[in-house]
Short mmCIF file of C-alpha atoms and ligand atoms in Angstrom, two decimals:
data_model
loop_
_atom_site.label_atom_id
_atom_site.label_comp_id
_atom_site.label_asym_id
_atom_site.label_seq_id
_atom_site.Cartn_x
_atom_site.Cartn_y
_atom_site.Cartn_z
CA UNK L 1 0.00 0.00 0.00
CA UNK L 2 1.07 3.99 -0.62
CA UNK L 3 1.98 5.66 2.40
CA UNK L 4 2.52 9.72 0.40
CA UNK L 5 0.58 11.80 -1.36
CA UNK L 6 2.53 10.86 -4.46
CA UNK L 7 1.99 7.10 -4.94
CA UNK L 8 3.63 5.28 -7.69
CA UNK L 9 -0.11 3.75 -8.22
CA UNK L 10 -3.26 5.93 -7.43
CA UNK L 11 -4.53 4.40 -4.36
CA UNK L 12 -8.26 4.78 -5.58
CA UNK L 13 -9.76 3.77 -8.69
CA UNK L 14 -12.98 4.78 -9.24
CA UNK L 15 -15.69 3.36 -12.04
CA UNK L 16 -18.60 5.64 -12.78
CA UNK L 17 -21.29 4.46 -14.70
CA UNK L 18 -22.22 8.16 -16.53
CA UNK L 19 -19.96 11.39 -16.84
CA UNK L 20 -21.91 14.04 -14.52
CA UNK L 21 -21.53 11.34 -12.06
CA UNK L 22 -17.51 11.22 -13.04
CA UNK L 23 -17.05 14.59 -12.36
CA UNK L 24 -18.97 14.49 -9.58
CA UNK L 25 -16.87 12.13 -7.69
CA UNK L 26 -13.67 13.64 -8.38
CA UNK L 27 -15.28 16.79 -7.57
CA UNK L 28 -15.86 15.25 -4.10
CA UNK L 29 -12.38 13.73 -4.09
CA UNK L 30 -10.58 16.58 -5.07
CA UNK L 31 -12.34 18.18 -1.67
CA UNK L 32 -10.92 15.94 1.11
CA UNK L 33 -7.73 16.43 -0.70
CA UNK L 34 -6.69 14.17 -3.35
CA UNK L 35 -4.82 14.94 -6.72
CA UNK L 36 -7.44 13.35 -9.43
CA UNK L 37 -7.42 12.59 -13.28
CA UNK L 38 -10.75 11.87 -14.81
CA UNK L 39 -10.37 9.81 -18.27
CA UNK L 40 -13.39 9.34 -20.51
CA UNK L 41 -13.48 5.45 -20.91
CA UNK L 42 -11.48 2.93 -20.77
CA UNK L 43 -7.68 3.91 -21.91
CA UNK L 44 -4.72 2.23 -22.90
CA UNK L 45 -1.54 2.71 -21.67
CA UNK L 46 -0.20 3.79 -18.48
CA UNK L 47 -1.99 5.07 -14.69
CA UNK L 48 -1.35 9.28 -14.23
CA UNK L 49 0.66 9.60 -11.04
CA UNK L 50 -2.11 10.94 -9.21
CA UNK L 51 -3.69 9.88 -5.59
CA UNK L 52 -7.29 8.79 -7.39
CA UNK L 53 -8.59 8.27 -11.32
CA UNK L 54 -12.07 8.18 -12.21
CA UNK L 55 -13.40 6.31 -15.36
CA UNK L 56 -16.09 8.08 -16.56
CA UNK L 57 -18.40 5.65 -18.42
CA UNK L 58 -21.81 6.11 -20.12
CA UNK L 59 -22.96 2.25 -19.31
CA UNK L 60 -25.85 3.59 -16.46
CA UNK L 61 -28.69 2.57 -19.35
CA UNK L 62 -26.93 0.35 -21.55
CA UNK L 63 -27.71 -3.28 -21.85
CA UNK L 64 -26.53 -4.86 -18.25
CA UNK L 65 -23.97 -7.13 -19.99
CA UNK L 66 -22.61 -4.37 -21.98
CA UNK L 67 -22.52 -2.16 -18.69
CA UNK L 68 -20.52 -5.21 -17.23
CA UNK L 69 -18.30 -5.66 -19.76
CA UNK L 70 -17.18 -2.25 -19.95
CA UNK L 71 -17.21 -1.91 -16.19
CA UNK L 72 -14.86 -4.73 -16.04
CA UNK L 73 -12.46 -3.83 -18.64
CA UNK L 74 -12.12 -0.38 -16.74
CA UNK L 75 -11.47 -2.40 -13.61
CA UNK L 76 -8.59 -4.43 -15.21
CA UNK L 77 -7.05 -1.26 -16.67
CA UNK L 78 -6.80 -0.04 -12.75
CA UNK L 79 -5.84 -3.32 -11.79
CA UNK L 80 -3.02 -3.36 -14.14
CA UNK L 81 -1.66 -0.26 -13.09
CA UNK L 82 -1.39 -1.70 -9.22
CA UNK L 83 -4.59 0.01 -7.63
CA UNK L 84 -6.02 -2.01 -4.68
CA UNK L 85 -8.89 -0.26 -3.89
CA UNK L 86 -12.30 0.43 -6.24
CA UNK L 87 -14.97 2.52 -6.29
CA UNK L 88 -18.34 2.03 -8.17
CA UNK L 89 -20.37 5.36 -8.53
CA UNK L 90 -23.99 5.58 -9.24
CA UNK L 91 -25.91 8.13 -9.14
CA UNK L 92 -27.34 9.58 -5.31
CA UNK L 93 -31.07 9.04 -7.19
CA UNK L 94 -30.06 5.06 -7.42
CA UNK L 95 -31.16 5.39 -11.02
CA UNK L 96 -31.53 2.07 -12.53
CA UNK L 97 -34.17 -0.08 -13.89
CA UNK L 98 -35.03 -3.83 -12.77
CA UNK L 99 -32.98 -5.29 -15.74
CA UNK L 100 -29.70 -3.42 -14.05
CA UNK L 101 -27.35 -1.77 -13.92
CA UNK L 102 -25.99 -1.30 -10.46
CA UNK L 103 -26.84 -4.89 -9.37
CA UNK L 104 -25.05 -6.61 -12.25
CA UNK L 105 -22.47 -4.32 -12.59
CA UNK L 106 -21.52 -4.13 -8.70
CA UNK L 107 -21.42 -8.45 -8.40
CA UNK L 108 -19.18 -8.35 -11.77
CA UNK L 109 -16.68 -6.24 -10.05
CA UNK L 110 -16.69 -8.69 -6.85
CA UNK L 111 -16.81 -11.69 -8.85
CA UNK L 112 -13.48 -10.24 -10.14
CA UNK L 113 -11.83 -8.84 -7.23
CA UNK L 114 -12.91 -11.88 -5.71
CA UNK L 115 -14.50 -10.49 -2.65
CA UNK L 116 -17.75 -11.39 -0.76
CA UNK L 117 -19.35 -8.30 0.06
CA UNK L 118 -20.04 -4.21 -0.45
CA UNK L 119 -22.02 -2.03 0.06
CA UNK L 120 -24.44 0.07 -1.52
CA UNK L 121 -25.15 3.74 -0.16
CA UNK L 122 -26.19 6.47 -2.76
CA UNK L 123 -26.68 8.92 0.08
CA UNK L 124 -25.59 12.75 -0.95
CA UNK L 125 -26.87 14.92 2.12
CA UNK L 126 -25.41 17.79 0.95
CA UNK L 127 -27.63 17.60 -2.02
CA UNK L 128 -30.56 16.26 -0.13
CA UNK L 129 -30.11 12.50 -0.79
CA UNK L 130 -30.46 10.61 2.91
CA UNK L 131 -31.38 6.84 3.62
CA UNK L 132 -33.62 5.95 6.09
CA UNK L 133 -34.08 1.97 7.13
CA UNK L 134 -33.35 1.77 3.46
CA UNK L 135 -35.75 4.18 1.99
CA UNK L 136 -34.28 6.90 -0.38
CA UNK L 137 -35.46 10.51 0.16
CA UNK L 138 -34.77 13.82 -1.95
CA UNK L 139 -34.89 16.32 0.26
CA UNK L 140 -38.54 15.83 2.34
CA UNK L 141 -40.14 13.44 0.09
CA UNK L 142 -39.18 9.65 -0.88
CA UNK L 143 -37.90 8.88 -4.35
CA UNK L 144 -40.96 7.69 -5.36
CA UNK L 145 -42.79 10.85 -5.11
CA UNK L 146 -40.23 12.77 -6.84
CA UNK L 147 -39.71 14.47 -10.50
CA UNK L 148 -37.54 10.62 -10.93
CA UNK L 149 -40.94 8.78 -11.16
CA UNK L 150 -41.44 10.45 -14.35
CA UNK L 151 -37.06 10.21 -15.43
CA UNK L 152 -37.34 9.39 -19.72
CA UNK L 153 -34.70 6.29 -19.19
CA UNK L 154 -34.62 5.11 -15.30
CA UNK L 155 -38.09 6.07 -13.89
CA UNK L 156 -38.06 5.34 -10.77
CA UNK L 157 -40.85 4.19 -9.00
CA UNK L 158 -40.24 2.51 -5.29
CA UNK L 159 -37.58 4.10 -2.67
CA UNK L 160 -37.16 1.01 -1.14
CA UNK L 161 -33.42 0.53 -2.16
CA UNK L 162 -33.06 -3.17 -0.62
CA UNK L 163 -35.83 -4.30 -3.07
CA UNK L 164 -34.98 -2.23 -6.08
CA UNK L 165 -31.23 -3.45 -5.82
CA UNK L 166 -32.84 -7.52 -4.90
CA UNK L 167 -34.47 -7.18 -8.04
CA UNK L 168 -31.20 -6.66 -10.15
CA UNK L 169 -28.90 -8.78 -8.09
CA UNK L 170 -28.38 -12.64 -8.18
CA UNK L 171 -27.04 -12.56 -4.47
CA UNK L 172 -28.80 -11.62 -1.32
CA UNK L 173 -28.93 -7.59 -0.31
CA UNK L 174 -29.61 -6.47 3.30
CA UNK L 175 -29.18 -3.54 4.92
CA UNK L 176 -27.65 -1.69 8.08
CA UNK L 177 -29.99 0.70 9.78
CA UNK L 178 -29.40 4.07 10.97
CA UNK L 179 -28.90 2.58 14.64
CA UNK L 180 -25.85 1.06 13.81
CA UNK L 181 -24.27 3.26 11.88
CA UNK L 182 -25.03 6.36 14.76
CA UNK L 183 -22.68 3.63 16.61
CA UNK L 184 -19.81 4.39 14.55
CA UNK L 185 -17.50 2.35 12.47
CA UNK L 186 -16.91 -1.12 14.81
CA UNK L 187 -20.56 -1.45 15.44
CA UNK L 188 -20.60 -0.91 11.03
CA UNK L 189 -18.16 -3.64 10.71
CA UNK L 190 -19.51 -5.79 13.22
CA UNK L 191 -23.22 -5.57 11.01
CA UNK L 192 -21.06 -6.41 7.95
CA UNK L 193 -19.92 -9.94 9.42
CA UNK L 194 -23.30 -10.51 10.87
CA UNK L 195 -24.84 -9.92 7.03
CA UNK L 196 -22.09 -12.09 5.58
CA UNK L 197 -22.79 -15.18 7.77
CA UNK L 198 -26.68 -14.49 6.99
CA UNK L 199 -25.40 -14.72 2.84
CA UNK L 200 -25.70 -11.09 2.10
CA UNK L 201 -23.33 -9.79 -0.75
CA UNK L 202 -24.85 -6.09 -0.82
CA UNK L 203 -25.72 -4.55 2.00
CA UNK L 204 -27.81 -0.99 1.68
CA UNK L 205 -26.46 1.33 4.22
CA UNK L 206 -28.92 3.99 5.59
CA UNK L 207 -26.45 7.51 6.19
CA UNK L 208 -28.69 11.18 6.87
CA UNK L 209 -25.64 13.22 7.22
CA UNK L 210 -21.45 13.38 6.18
CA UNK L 211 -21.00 12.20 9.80
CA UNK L 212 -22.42 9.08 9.12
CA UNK L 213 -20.57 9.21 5.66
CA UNK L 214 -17.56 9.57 7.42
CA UNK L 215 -18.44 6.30 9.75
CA UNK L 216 -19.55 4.43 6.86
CA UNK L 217 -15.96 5.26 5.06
CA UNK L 218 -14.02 4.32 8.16
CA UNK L 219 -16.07 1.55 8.26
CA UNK L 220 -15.75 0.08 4.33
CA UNK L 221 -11.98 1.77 3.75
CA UNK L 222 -10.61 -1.91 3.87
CA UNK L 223 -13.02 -3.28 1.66
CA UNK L 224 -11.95 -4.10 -2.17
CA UNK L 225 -14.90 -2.54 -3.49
CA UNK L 226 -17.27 0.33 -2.01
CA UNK L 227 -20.01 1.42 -4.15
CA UNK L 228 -21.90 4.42 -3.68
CA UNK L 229 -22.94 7.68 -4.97
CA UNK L 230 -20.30 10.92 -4.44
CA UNK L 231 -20.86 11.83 -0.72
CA UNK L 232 -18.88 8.62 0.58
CA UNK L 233 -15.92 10.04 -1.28
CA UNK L 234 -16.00 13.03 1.18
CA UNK L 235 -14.92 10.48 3.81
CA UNK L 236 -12.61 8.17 2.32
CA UNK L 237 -9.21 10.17 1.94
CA UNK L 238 -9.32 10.27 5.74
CA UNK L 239 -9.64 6.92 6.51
CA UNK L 240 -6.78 6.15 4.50
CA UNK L 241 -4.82 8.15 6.22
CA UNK L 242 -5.49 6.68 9.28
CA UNK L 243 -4.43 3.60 8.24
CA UNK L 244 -1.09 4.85 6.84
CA UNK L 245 -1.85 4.73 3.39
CA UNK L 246 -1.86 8.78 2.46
CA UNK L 247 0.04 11.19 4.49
CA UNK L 248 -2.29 12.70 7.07
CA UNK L 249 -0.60 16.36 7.24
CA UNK L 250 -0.61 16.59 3.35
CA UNK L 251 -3.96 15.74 3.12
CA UNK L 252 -5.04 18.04 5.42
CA UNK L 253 -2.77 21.03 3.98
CA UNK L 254 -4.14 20.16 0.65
CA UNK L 255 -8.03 20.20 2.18
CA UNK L 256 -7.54 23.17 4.02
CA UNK L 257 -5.97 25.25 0.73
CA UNK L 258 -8.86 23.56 -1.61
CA UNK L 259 -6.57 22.27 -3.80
CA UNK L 260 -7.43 21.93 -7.11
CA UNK L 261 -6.54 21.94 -10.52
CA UNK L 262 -5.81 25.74 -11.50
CA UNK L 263 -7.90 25.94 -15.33
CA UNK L 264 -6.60 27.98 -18.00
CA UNK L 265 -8.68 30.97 -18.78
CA UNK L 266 -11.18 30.85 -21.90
CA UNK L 267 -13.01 33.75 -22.81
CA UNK L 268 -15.77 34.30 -25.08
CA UNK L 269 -19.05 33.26 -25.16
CA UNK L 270 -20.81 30.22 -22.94
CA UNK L 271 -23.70 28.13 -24.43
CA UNK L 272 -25.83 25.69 -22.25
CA UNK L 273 -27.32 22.54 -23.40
CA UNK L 274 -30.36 20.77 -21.93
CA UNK L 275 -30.81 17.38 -22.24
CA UNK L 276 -32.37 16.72 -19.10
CA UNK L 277 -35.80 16.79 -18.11
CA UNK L 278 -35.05 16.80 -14.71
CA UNK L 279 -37.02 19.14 -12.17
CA UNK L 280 -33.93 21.05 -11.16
CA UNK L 281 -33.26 21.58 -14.83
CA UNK L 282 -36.55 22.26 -16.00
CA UNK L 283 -36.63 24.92 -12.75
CA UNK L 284 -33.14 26.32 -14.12
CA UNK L 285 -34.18 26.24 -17.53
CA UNK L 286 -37.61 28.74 -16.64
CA UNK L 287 -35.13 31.13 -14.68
CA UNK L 288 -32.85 31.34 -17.51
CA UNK L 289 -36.02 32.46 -19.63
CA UNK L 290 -37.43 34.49 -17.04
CA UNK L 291 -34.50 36.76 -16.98
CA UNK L 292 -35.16 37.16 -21.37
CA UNK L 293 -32.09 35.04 -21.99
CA UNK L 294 -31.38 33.95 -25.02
CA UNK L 295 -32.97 30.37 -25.56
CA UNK L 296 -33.96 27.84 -28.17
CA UNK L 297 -36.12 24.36 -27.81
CA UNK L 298 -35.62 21.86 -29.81
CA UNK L 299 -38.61 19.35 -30.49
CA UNK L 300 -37.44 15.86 -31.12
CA UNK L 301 -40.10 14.69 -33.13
CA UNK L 302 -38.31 17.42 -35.76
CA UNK L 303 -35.17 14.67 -35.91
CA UNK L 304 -37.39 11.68 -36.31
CA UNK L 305 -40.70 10.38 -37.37
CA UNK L 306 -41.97 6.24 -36.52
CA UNK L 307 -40.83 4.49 -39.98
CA UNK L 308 -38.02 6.71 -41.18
CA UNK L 309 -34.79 5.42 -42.95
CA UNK L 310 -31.61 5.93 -42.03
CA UNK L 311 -31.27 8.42 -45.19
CA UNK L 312 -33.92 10.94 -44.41
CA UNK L 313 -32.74 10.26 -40.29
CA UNK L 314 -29.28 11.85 -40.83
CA UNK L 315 -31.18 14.36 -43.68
CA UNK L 316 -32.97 15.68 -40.45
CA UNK L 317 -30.53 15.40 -37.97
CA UNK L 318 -28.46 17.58 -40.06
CA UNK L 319 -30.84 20.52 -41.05
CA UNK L 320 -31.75 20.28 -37.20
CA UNK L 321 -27.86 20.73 -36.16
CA UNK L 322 -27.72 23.67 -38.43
CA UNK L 323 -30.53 25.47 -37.88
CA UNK L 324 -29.06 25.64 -34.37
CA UNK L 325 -26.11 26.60 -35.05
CA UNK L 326 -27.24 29.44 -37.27
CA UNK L 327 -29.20 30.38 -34.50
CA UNK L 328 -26.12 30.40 -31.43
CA UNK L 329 -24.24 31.97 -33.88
CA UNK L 330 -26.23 34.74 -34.15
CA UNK L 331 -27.26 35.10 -31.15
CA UNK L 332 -23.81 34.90 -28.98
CA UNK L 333 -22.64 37.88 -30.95
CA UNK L 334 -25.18 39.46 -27.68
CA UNK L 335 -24.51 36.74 -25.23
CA UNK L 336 -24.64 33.40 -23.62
CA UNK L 337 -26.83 31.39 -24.83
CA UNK L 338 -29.10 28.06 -24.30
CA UNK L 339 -30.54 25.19 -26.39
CA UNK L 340 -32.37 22.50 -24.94
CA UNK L 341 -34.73 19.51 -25.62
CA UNK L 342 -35.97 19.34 -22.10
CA UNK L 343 -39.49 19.29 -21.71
CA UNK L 344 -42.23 18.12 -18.93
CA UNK L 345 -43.14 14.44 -18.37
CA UNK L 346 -46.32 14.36 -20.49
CA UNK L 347 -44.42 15.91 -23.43
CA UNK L 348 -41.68 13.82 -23.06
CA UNK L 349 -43.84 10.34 -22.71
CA UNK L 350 -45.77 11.70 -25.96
CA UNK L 351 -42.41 11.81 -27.96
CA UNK L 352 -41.54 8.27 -26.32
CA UNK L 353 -44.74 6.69 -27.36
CA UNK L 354 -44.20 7.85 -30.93
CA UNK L 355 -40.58 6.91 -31.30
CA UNK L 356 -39.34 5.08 -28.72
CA UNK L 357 -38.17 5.26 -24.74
CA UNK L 358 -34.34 4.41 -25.96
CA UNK L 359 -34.68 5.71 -29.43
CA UNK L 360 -36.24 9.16 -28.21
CA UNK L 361 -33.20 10.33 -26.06
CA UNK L 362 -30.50 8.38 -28.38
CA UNK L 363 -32.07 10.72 -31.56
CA UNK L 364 -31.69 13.80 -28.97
CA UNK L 365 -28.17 12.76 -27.79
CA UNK L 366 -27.01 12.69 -31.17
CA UNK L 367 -28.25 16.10 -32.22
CA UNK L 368 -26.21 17.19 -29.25
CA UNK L 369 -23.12 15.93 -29.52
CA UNK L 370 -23.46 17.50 -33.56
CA UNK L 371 -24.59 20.84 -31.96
CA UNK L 372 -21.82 20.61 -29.41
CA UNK L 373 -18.98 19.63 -32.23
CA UNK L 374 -20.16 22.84 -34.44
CA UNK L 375 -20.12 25.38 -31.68
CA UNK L 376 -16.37 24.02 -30.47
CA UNK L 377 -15.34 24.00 -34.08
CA UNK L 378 -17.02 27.83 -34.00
CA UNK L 379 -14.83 28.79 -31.25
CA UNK L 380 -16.83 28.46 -28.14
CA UNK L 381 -14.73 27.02 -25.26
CA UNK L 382 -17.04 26.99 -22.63
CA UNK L 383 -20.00 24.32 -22.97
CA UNK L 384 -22.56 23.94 -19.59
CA UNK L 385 -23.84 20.45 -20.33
CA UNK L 386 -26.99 19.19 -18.11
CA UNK L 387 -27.73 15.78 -17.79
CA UNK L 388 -25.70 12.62 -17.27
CA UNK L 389 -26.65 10.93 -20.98
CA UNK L 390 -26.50 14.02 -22.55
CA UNK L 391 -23.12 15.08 -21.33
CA UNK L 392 -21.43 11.58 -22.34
CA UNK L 393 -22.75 12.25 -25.33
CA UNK L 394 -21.29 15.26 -25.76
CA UNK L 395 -17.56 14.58 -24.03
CA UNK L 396 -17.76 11.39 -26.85
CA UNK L 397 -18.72 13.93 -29.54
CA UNK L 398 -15.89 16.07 -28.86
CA UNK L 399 -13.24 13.77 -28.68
CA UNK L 400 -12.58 14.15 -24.84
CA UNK L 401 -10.03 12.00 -23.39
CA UNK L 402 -9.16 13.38 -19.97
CA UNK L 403 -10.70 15.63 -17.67
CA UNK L 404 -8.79 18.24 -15.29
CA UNK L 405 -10.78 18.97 -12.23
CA UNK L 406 -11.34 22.46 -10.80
CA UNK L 407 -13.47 24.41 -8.33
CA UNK L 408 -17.09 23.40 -7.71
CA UNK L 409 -19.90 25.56 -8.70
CA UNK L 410 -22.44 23.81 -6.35
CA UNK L 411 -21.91 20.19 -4.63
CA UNK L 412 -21.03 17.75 -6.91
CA UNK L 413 -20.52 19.85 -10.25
CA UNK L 414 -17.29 21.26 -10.54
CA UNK L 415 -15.78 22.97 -14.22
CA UNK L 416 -13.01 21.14 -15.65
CA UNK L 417 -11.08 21.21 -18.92
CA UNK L 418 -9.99 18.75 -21.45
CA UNK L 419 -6.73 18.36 -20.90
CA UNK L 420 -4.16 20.19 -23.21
CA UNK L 421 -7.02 22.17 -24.82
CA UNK L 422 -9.08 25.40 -24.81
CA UNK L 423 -12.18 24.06 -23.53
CA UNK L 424 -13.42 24.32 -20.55
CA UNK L 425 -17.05 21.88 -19.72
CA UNK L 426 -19.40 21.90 -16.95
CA UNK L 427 -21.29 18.54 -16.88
CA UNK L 428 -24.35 18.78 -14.22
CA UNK L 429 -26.49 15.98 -13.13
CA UNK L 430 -29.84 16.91 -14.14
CA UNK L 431 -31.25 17.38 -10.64
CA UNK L 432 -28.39 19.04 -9.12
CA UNK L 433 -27.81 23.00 -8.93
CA UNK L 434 -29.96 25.89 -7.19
CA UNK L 435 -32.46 27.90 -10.19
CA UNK L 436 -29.51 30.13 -10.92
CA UNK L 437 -26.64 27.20 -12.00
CA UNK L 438 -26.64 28.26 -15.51
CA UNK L 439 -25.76 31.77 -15.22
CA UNK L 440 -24.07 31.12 -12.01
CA UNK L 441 -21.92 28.67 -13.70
CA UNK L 442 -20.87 30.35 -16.73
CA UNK L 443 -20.06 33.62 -14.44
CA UNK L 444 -17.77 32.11 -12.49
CA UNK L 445 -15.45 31.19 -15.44
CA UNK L 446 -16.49 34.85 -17.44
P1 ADP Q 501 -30.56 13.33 -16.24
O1 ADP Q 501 -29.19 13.66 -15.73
O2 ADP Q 501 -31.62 14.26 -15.77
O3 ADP Q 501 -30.89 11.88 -16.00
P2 ADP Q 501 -29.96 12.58 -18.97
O4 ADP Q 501 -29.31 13.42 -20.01
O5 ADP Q 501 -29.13 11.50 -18.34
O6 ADP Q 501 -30.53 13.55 -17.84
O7 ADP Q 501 -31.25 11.83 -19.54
C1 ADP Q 501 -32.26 12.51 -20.19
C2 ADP Q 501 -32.63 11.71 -21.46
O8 ADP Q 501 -33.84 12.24 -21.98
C3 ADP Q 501 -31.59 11.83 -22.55
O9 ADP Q 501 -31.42 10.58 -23.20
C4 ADP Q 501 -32.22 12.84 -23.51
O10 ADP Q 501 -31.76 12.67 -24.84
C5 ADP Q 501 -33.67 12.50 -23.36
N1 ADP Q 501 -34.59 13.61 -23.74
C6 ADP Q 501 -34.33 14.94 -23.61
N2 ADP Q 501 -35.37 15.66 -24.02
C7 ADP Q 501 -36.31 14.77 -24.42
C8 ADP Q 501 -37.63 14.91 -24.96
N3 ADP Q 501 -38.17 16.13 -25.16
N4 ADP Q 501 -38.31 13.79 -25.26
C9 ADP Q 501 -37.77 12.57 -25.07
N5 ADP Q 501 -36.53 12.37 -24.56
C10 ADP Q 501 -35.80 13.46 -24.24
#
């Protein structure tokens, strides 16, 4: 194991299964002090010598074996390079659907590590995410009665994360209540060994606050595999330290100064895209308006129509991508600007039923990631993408490779840069950010 700040090997490799989920983690990381790399899929070649890397994925709504497959070829990359601990990040709303992917993807990775038993704890307090004997809220209300009832790809409909994650897992899940983890971390690791006699291979861990994060990290910092949403990563740097494994007075230096990567400078214009449909975006979205910002919707039933061939597909999707453009490039000569495809739940499940749940937001991705290609080849260098498909199809578009971390603009969304060019990218979970993140964002890098 590392015992500096400047391992040979990172100490922590971390697997996300979307990119606003990526950057959210090392966002989190980069916060209790770690140097971090974020690479968009799997690469070849050598580790960074950094303290953590995070794999940004897009395999969150993918077939589950193709989520698996990917998911494991990231882990043998890390593996390769000599990391010995792994991460698996989800997203703090657990999205998934019965068919996977968390369940799957989480017993591939022990299968291959050859370990027994993780956990599974999504909570995010700082962004209103708590577990409660198992039950996932947002803020007040459960999951279940949230905006993620209606989500276009992972609706999702019960809060109950021990029987959402039974029904995409071949091995027994249980879960360790609040009580024990207000104990602190022996009582934690004494409910582990308890579950693992009783079969269990997941075990859902209820946390309300960072203080029962930071438990729950003490607790898990010797496991193989954690996997969780971004607010465990708060606690984990410390408990490596207190085993030796990072130096402690580094890591707190490096805390206390907010270290994180300094971003070049990029001028110009900003343009936001929407892909989300989200209630914080859609809430973000109506502010931008409200304050007579520039903004343009785009209606997906424009790209495609039930029976259309490939030919007169791309025919649309390219007159679509222009007319965009034409319009951004007009109107950043004023300002910054926003195009979006977001829309409420009833729209959005009356463009599903005509083309398609997966088809719908694949058509939308694509005209995206052309939009996004045209406005980087016109010089903008500062894209605000929102939502987690939407911004992997984007980095993808754009030929992203690596990711340099900077300051957050709210929990969990920091800016960062493609690495070695003039670009700077702000990739937001749909539901994260306060009604102002748009302008908020793209001020803070003005
Ligand atoms: P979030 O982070 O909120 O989950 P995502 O980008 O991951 O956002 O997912 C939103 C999905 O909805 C994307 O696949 C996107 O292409 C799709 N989508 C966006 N607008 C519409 C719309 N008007 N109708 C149907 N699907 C849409």
């Amino acid at each position: 194991m590392n015992n500096s700040t400047t391992p040979q090997a990172p100490l922590l490799g971390v697997i996300a299964d979307d990119f606003t989920g990526a950057t959210d983690v090392a966002s989190m990381l980069v916060r209790a002090g770690l140097r971090v790399l974020q690479v968009i899929g799997v690469p070849t070649g050598p580790l960074p010598a950094v303290d953590a890397v995070v794999v940004a994925l897009k395999s969150r709504t993918t077939p589950a074996a193709d989520a698996v497959a990917e998911s494991l070829a990231a882990l043998q990359w890390l593996q390769a390079g000599g990391v010995q601990r792994f991460y698996f990040k989800y997203c703090s709303t657990f999205d998934s659907t019965p068919a996977g992917n968390i369940g799957p993807v989480a017993e591939a990775l022990l299968d291959a590590l050859g370990s027994p038993f993780s956990i599974a704890c999504p909570a995010f307090p700082e962004n209103g995410r708590s577990i409660y004997r198992g039950h996932l809220f947002v803020g007040d209300a459960l999951l279940s009665d949230t905006g993620m009832r209606e989500h276009p790809l992972t609706p999702m409909t019960d809060a109950n994360l021990v029987r959402v994650l039974q029904a995409q897992s071949r091995g027994k899940v249980g879960l360790v209540r609040h009580d024990c983890v207000a104990q602190g971390p022996d009582a934690i690791r004494a409910r582990f060994a308890t579950l693992r006699t009783e079969g269990v291979t997941l075990a859902v861990v209820d946390a309300l606050d960072n203080t029962d994060l930071t438990r729950l990290a003490d607790a898990c910092a010797d496991l193989p595999l954690v996997t969780a949403g971004s607010g465990l990563a708060l606690g984990l740097p410390a408990a490596y330290a207190t085993r030796g494994w990072l130096d402690a007075a580094q890591l707190a230096e490096a805390c206390a100064s907010g270290r994180a990567a300094q971003l070049d400078q990029i001028g110009g214009r900003g343009v936001v895209l929407a892909g989300s449909c989200s209630t914080a975006t859609l809430g973000q979205i109506a502010r931008w308006k409200s304050a007579d910002r520039p903004a343009l919707r785009i209606n997906p039933l424009d790209l495609a129509a039930p029976g259309d061939s490939p030919q007169a597909h791309e025919h649309k999707l390219a007159a679509l991508t222009a007319q965009c453009l034409a319009w951004a490039h007009r109107q950043l000569r004023q300002g910054d600007v926003l195009i979006h495809a977001s829309a409420p739940a009833d729209e959005v499940r009356a463009v599903q039923a005509q083309l398609g749940v997966q088809a719908a937001g694949a058509q939308v991705e694509h005209l995206f990631a052309r939009i996004a290609q045209g406005l980087v080849a016109d010089g903008v260098g500062r894209l605000v993408v929102a939502g987690g498909e939407t911004s992997g199809a984007v980095v993808q578009a754009l030929g992203v490779q690596r990711l340099l971390v900077g300051a957050s603009i709210c929990p969990g969304v920091p800016w960062t840069q493609a690495q070695g060019r003039p670009l700077l990218l702000a990739l937001k979970s749909g539901n994260f950010g306060g009604p102002d993140f748009f302008a908020d964002a793209l001020a803070l890098t003005a």
